[in-house]
Coordinates of C-alpha atoms and ligand atoms in Angstrom, one line a residue:
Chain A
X1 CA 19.8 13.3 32.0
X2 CA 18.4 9.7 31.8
X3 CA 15.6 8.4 30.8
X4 CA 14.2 5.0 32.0
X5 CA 11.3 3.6 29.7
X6 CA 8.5 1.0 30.4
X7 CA 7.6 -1.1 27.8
X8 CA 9.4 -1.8 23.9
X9 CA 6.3 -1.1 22.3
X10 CA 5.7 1.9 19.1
X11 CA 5.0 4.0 22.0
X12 CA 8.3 3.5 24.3
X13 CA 10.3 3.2 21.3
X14 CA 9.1 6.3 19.2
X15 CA 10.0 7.8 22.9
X16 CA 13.5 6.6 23.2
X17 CA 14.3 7.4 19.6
X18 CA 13.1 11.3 20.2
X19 CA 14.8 11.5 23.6
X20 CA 18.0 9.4 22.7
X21 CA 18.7 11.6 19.6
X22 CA 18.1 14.8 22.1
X23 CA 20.7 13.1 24.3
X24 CA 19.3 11.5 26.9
X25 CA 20.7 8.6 28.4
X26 CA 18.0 6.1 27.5
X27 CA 17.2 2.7 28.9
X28 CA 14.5 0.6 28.0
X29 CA 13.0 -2.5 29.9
X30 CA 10.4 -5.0 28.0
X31 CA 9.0 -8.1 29.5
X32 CA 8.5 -10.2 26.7
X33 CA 11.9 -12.0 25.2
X34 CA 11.2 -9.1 21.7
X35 CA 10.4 -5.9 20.8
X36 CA 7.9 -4.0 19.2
X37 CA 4.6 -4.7 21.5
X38 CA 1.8 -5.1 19.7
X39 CA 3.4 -3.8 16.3
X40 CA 5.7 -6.3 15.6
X41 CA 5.0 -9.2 12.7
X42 CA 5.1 -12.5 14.3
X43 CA 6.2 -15.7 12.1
X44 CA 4.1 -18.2 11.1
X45 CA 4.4 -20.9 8.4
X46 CA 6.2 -18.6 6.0
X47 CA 3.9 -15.7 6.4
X48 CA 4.7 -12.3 8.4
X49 CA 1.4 -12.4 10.3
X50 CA 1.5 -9.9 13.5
X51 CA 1.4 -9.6 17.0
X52 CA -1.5 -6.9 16.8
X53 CA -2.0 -4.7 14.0
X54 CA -2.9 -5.3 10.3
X55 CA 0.2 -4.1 9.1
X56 CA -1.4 -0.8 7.7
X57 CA -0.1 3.3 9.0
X58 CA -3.4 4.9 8.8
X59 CA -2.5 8.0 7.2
X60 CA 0.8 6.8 5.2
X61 CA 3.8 8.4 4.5
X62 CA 2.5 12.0 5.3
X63 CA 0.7 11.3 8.7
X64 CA 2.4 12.0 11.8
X65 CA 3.8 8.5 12.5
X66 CA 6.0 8.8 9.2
X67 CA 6.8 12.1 9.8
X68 CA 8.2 11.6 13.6
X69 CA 10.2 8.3 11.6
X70 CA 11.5 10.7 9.7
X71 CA 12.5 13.2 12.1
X72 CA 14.2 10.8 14.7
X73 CA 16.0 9.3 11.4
X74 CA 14.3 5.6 11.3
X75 CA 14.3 4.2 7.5
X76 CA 10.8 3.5 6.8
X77 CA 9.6 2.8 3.1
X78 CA 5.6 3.4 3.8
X79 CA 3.6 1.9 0.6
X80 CA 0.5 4.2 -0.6
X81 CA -2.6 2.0 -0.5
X82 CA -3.9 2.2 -3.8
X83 CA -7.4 2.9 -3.9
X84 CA -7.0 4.3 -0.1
X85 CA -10.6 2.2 0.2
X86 CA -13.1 0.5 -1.4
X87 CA -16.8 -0.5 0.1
X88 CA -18.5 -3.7 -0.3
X89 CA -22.2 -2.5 -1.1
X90 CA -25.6 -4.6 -0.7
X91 CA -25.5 -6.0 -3.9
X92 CA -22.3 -7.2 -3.7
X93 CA -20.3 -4.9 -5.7
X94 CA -17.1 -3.3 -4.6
X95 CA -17.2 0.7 -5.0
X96 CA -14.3 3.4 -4.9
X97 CA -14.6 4.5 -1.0
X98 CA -14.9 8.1 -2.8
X99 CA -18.1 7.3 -4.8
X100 CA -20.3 6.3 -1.3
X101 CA -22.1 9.4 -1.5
X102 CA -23.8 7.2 -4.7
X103 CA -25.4 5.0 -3.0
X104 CA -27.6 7.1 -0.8
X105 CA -30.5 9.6 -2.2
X106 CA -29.7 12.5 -3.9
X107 CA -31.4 14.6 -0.9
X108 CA -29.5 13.3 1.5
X109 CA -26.4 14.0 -0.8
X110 CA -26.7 17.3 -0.9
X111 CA -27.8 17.5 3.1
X112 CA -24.5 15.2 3.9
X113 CA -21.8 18.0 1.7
X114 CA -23.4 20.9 4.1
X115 CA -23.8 19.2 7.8
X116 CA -20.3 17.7 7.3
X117 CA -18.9 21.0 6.2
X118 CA -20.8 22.6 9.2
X119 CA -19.3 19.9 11.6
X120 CA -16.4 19.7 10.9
X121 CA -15.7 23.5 11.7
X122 CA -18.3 23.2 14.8
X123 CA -17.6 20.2 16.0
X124 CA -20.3 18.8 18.7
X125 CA -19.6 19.5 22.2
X126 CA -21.6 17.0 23.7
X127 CA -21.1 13.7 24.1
X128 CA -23.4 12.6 21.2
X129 CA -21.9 9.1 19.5
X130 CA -21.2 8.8 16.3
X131 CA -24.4 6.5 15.6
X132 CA -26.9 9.1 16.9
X133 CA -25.2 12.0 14.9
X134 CA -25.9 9.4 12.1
X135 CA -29.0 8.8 12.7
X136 CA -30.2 12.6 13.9
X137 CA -29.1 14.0 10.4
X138 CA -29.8 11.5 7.7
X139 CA -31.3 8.0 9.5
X140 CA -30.0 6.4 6.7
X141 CA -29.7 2.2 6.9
X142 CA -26.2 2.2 4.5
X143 CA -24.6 5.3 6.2
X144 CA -25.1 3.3 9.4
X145 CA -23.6 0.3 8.7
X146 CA -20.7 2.1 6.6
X147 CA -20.5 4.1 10.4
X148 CA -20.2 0.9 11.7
X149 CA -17.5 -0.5 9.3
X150 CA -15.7 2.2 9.3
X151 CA -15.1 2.9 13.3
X152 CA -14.6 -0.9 13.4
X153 CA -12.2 -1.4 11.0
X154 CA -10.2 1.8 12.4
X155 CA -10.8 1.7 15.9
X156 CA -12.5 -1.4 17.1
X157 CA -15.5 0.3 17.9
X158 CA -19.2 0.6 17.4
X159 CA -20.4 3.6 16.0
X160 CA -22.8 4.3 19.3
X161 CA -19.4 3.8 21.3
X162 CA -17.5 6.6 19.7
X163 CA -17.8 10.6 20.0
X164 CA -18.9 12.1 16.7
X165 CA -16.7 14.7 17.8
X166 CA -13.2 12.1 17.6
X167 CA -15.0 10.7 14.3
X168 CA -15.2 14.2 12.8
X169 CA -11.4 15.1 14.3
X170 CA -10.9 11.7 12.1
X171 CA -12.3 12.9 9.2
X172 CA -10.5 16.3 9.2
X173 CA -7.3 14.0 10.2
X174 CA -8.1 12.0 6.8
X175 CA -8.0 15.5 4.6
X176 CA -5.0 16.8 6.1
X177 CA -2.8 13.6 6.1
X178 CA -4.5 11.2 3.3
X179 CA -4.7 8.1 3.5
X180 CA -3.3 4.8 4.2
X181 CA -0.1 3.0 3.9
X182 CA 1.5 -0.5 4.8
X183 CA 5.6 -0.2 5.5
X184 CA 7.6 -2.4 3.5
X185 CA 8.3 -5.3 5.7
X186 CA 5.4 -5.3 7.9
X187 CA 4.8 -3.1 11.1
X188 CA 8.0 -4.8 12.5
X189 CA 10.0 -3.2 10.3
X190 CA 8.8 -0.1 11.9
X191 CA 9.7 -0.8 15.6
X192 CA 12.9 -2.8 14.2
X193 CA 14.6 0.2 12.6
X194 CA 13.3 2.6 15.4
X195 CA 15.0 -0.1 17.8
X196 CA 18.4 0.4 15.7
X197 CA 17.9 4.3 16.3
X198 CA 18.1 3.9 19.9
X199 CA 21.0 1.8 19.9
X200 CA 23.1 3.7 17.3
X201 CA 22.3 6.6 19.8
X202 CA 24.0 4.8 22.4
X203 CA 20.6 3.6 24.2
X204 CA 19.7 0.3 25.4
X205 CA 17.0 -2.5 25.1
X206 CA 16.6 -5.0 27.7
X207 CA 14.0 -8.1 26.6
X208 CA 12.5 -10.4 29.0
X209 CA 12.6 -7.6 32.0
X210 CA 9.3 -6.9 33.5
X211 CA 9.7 -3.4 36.0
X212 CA 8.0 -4.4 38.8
X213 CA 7.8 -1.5 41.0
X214 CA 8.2 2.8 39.8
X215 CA 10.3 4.6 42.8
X216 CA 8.8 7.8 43.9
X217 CA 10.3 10.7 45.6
X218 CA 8.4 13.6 47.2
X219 CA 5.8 13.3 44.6
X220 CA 8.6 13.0 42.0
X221 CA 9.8 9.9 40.0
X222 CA 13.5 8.6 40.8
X223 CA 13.6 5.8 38.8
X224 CA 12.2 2.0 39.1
X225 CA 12.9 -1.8 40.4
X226 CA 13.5 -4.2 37.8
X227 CA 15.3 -7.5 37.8
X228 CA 16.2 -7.3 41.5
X229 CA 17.7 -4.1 41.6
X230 CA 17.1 0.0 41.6
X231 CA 17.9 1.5 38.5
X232 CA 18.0 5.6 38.8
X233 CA 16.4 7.9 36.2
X234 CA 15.3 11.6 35.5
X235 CA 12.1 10.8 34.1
X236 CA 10.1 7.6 33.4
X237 CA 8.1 6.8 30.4
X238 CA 5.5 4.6 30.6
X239 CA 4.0 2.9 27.9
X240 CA 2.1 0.7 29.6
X241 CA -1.0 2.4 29.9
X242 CA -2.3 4.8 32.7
X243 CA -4.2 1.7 34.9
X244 CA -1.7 -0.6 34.7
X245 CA 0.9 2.1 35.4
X246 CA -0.8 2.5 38.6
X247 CA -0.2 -0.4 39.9
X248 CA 3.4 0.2 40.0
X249 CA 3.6 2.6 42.7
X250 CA 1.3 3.9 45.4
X251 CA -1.2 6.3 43.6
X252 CA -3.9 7.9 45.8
X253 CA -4.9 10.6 43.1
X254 CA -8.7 9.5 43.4
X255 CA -9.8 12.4 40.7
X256 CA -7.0 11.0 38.2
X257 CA -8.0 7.3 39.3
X258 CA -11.5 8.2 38.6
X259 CA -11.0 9.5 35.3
X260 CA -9.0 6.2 34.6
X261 CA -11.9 3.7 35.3
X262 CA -13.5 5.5 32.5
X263 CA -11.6 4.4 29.9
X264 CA -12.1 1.3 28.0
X265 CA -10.0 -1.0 26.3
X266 CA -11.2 -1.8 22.6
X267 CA -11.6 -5.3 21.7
X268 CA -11.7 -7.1 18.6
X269 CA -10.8 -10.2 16.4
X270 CA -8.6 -10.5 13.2
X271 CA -9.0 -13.3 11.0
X272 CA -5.2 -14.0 9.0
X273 CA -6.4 -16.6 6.0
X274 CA -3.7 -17.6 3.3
X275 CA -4.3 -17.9 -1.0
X276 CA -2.4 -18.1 -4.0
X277 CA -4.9 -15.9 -5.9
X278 CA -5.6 -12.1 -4.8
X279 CA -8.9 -11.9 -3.3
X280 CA -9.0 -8.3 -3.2
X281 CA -6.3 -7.8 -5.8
X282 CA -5.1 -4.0 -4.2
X283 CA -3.5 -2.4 -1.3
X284 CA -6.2 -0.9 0.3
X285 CA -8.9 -1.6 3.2
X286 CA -12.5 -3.4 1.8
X287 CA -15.1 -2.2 4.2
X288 CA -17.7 -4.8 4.1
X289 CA -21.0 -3.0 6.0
X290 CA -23.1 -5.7 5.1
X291 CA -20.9 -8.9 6.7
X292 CA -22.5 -10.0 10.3
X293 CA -19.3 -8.8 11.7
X294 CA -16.2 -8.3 10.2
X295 CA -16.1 -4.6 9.4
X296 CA -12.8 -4.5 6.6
X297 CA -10.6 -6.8 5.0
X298 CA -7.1 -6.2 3.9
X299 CA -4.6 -8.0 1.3
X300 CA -1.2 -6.6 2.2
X301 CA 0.5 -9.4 -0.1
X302 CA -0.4 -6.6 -2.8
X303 CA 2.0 -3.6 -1.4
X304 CA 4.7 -6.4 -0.2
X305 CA 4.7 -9.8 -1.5
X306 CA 7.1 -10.6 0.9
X307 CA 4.7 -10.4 3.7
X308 CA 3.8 -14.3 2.7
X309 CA 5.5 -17.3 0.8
X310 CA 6.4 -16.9 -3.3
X311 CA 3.0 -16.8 -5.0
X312 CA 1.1 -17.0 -1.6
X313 CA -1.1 -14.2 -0.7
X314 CA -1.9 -13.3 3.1
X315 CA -5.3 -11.6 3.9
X316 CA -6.7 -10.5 7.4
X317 CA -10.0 -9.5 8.1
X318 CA -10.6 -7.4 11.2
X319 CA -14.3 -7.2 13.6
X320 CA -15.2 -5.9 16.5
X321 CA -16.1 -8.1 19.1
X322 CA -20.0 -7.7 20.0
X323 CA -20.9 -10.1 22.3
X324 CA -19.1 -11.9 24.7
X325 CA -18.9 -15.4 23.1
X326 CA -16.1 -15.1 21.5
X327 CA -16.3 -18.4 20.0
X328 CA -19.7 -17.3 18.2
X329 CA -18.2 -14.5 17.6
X330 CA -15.0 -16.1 15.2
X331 CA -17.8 -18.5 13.8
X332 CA -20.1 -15.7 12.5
X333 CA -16.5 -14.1 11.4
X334 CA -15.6 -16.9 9.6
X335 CA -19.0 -17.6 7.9
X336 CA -19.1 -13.9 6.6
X337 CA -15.6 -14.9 5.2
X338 CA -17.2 -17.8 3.0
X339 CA -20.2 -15.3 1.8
X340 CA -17.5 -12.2 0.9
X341 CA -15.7 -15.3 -1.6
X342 CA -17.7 -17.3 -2.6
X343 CA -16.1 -20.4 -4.2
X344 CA -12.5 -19.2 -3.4
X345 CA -10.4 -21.8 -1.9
X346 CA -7.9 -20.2 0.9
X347 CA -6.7 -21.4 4.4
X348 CA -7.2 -20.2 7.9
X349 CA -3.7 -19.4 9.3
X350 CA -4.9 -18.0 12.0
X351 CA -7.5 -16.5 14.4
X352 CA -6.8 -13.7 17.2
X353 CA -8.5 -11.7 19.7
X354 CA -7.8 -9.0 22.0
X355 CA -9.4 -7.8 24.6
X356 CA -8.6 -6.9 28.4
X357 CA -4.9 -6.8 29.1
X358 CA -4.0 -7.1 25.5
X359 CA -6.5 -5.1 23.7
X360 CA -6.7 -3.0 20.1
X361 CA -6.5 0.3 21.9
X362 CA -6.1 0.7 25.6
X363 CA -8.3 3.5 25.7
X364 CA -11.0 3.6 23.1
X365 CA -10.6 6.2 20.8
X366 CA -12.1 9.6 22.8
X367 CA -11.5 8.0 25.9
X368 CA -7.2 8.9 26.5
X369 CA -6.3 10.9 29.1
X370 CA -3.1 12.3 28.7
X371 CA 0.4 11.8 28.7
X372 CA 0.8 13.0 32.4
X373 CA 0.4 11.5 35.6
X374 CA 0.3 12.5 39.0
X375 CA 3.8 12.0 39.7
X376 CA 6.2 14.4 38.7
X377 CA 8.3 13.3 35.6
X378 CA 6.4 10.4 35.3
X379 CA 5.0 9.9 32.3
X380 CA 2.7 7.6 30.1
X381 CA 2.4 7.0 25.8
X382 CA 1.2 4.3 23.8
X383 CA -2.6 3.9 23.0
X384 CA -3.8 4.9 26.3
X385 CA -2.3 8.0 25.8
X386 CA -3.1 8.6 22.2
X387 CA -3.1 12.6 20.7
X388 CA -6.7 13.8 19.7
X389 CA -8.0 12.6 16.5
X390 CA -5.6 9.8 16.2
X391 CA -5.9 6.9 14.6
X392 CA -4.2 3.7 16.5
X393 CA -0.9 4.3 15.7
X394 CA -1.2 7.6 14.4
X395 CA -2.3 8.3 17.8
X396 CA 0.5 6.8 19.5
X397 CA 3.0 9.2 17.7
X398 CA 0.7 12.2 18.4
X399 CA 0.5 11.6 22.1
X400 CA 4.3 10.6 21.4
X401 CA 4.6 14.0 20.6
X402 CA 2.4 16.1 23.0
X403 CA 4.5 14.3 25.5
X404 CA 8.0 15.1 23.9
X405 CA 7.0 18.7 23.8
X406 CA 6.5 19.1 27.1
X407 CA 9.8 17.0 28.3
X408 CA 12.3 18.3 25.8
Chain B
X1 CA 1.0 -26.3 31.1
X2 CA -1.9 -24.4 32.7
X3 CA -3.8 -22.0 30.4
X4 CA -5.5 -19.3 33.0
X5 CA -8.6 -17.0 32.8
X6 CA -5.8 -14.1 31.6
X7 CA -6.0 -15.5 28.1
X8 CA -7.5 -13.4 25.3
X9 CA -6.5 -15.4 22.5
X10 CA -3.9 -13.4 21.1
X11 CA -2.0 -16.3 19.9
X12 CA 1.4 -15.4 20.0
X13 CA 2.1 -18.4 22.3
X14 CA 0.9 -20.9 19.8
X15 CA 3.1 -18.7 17.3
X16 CA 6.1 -19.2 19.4
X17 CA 5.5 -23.4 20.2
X18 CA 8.4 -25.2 18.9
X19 CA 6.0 -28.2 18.7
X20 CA 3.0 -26.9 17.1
X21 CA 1.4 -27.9 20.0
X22 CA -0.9 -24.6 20.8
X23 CA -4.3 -24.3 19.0
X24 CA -6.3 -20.7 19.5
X25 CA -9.9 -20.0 18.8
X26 CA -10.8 -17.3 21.3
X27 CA -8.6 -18.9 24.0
X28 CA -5.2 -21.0 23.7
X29 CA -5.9 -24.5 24.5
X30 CA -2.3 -26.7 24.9
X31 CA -2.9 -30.4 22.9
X32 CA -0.4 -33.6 23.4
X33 CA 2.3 -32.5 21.2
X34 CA 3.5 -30.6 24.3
X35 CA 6.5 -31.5 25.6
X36 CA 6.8 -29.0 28.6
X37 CA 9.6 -26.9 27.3
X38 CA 8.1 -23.7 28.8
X39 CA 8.9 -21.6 25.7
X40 CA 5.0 -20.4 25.5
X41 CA 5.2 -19.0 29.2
X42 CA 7.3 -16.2 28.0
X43 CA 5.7 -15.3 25.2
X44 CA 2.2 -14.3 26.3
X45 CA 2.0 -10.9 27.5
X46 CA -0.4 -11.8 29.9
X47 CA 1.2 -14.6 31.8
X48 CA -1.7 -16.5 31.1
X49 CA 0.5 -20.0 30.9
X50 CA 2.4 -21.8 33.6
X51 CA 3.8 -25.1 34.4
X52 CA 1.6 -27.9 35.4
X53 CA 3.4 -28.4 39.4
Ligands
FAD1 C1 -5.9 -6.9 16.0 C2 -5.3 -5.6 16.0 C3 -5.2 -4.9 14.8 C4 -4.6 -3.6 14.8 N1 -4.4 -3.0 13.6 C5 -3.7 -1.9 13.5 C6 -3.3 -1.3 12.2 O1 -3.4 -1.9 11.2 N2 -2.8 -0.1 12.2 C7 -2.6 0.6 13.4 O2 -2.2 1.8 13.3 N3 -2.9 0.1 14.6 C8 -3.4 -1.2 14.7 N4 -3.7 -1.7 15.9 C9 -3.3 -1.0 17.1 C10 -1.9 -1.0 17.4 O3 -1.3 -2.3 17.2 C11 -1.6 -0.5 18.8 O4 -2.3 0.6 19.1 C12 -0.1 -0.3 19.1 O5 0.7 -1.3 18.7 C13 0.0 0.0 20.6 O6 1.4 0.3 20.9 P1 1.8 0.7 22.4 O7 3.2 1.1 22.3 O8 0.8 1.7 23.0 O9 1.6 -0.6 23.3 P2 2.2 -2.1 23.3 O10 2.5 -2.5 21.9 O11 1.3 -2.9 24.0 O12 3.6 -1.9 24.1 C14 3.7 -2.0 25.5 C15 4.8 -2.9 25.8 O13 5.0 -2.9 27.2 C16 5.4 -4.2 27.7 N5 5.2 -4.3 29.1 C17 4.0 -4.4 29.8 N6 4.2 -4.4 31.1 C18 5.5 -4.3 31.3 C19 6.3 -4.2 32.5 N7 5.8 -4.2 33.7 N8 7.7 -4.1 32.3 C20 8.2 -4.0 31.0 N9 7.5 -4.1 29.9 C21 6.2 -4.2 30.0 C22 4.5 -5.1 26.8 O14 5.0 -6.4 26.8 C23 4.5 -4.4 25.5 O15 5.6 -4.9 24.6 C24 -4.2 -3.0 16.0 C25 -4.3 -3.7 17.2 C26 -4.8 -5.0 17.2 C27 -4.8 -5.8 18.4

């Protein structure tokens, strides 16, 4: 059987790994000139900035991205951040992310310990976001923002545009797994040593080929056009994303293409700044919920100091984008970075954002639909596929896995 | 080179520039150190950069 796969990002490759080590014949085709999408670190003056992420495996070494690393074999050393979080509060002063209850009254304390209880075992049906659930249960001004914070930070999202139902799948996510980790050697080492898998399985990796065109069949895949020629295949994976997917073959599905216009890229902006002292001085996420708009802040120097020069730190702040000046948008970014430290001398390596084509998530969290498509054996994974209750890349292996479970 | 409306400003272009010749603050913008070597065209995952011709 072969397998023909779309795209050299987490999503393809955590796909190629499973399937090669099942023994499939895999193939893989990636347009840009490397691998590892969107999860790959990307060099700059000494420091192992990234091509997307923030270098951080939401639920560590026991969520289900470690664990599929582990079962396909890829050697991944996942550092536990420690404290998991910790919140920035009005006055200034950073608090465990376990003591927030703390800072709101004691009433609503003891409301918040039974409607979460209650939720999370009867989780809303409607469509309710996570701002209004908020809001209808404690209207609360520091739960709010910490709502906001929090679903930015993870998901490049306000809290009105996600479901309380994903949050709360989150939140029961969070229990079950724990919390986060950063992989020694950045997220490229991830996609780096799930690349060797696939070779050492006898796959291969093409860079710099974009497939241009996905043959069908009778309703069936039968392989795709890339580089000039026809190359043959069993199945196709696509980790491109359902939309863009589409517009590699003829699709006239108007109830799946329906559901597609639907979902919604995530955008956002991460700030990378340079130091040679700590500014946070740990490994985990600081949620700031009273900056104007970055939501968290990370220091990943402080699981692996090779992530930056000797003695150099390397910090990256992550916001939402809210408005669509994204010029004001950096600038109020970058002010909120000179009020969260204050007198601290550090240097702007760099400033990203992501939106459209090249977003956080290609479907906002609550918004994936699947890893099938309309055409038989045709298949998509990545972050517009994600499982339920996934976290970014933690996503991407669940949906990994819904998808694996139905092929192999 | 040509920066189109594709860009988001992911940067990995300027990242990639042999010549330090690609600034990004919401949008790559391409300053004289360019020499036309191309190498930024096949980095962005957008195709957002082409030649000047
Ligand atoms: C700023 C930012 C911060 C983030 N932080 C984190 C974090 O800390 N933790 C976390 O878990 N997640 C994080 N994420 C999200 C995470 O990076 C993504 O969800 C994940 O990398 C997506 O992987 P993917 O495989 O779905 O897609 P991609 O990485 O986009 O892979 C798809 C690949 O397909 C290729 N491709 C496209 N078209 C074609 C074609 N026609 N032919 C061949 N190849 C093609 C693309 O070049 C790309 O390499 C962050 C994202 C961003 C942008």
């Amino acid at each position: 059987m072969k397998a023909v796969i779309i795209g050299a990002g987490l999503g393809g490759l955590l796909s190629g790994a499973k399937l090669s080590k099942a023994g499939y014949e895999v193939e893989i085709f990636e347009r840009l000139p490397f691998t590892g999408g969107r999860f790959t670190n990307l060099e700059h003056k000494g420091f192992q900035l990234s091509t997307g992420a923030l270098h951080m495996i939401p639920h560590g070494a026991r969520g289900p991205l470690a664990s599929l690393l582990c079962d396909v074999g890829a050697g991944v050393t996942i550092i536990p951040s420690e404290p998991m979080s910790v919140i920035r509060n009005m006055a200034g002063e950073d608090i465990d992310f376990h003591d927030f209850r703390k800072e709101i009254s004691l009433t609503k304390r003891v409301k918040l310990g039974t409607v979460l209880a209650y939720s999370l075992k009867f989780k809303p049906k409607d469509d309710i976001s996570f701002r209004d659930w908020v809001m209808k249960y404690f209207e609360d001004e520091f739960l709010l923002r910490l709502a906001d914070s929090f679903c930015g930070w993870s998901l490049s999202l306000r809290a009105a545009d996600v479901p309380a139902r994903e949050v709360l799948e989150i939140i029961d996510n969070m229990y079950r797994y724990k919390g986060p980790g950063i992989p020694l050697g950045g997220c490229g080492a991830v996609t780096d040593a799930l690349c060797d898998v696939i070779r050492s399985n006898g796959g291969n990796i093409h860079t710099s080929s974009s497939v241009e065109r996905i043959l069908v069949d009778n309703g069936r895949v039968s392989g795709i056009f890339v580089d000039g020629k026809e190359v043959s295949a069993d199945i196709v994976i696509s980790n491109i994303g359902h939309m863009e997917t589409t517009k590699l073959y003829k699709c006239s599905d108007e109830d799946y293409l329906a559901k597609l216009g639907k979902a919604k890229p995530s955008r956002g902006i991460k700030i990378c700044i340079a130091s040679d002292e700590a500014l946070l001085g740990h490994s985990g996420a600081l949620f700031t919920p009273y900056a104007q708009r970055i939501n968290g802040i990370n220091e990943v120097t402080n699981a692996d100091p090779s992530l930056a020069p000797a003695g150099k730190h390397l910090i990256m702040s992550h916001q939402t984008t809210l408005s669509d000046n994204l010029e004001q948008e950096i600038a109020l970014g970058l002010d909120d970075l000179k009020t969260l430290f204050p007198g601290k001398e550090y240097e702007v390596l760099m400033v990203q954002s992501y939106s459209g084509g090249w977003p956080v998530n290609r479907a906002s969290s609550g918004s994936d639909t699947g890893n099938r498509t309309p055409v038989g054996n045709l298949y998509v994974v990545g972050d517009g596929a994600k499982g339920k209750g996934g976290i970014e890349v933690e996503g991407v292996a669940l949906g990994v896995m819904n998808a694996m479970r139905e092929i192999l | 080179m040509k920066v189109n409306q594709n860009c988001v400003g992911c940067a990995q272009c300027a990242a990639y520039c042999p010549h330090n010749a690609i600034t990004v603050f919401g949008r790559a913008s391409i300053n004289r150190n360019c020499v036309e070597c191309k190498t930024c065209v096949d980095y962005c995952p957008l195709g957002a950069i082409s030649g000047d011709e």
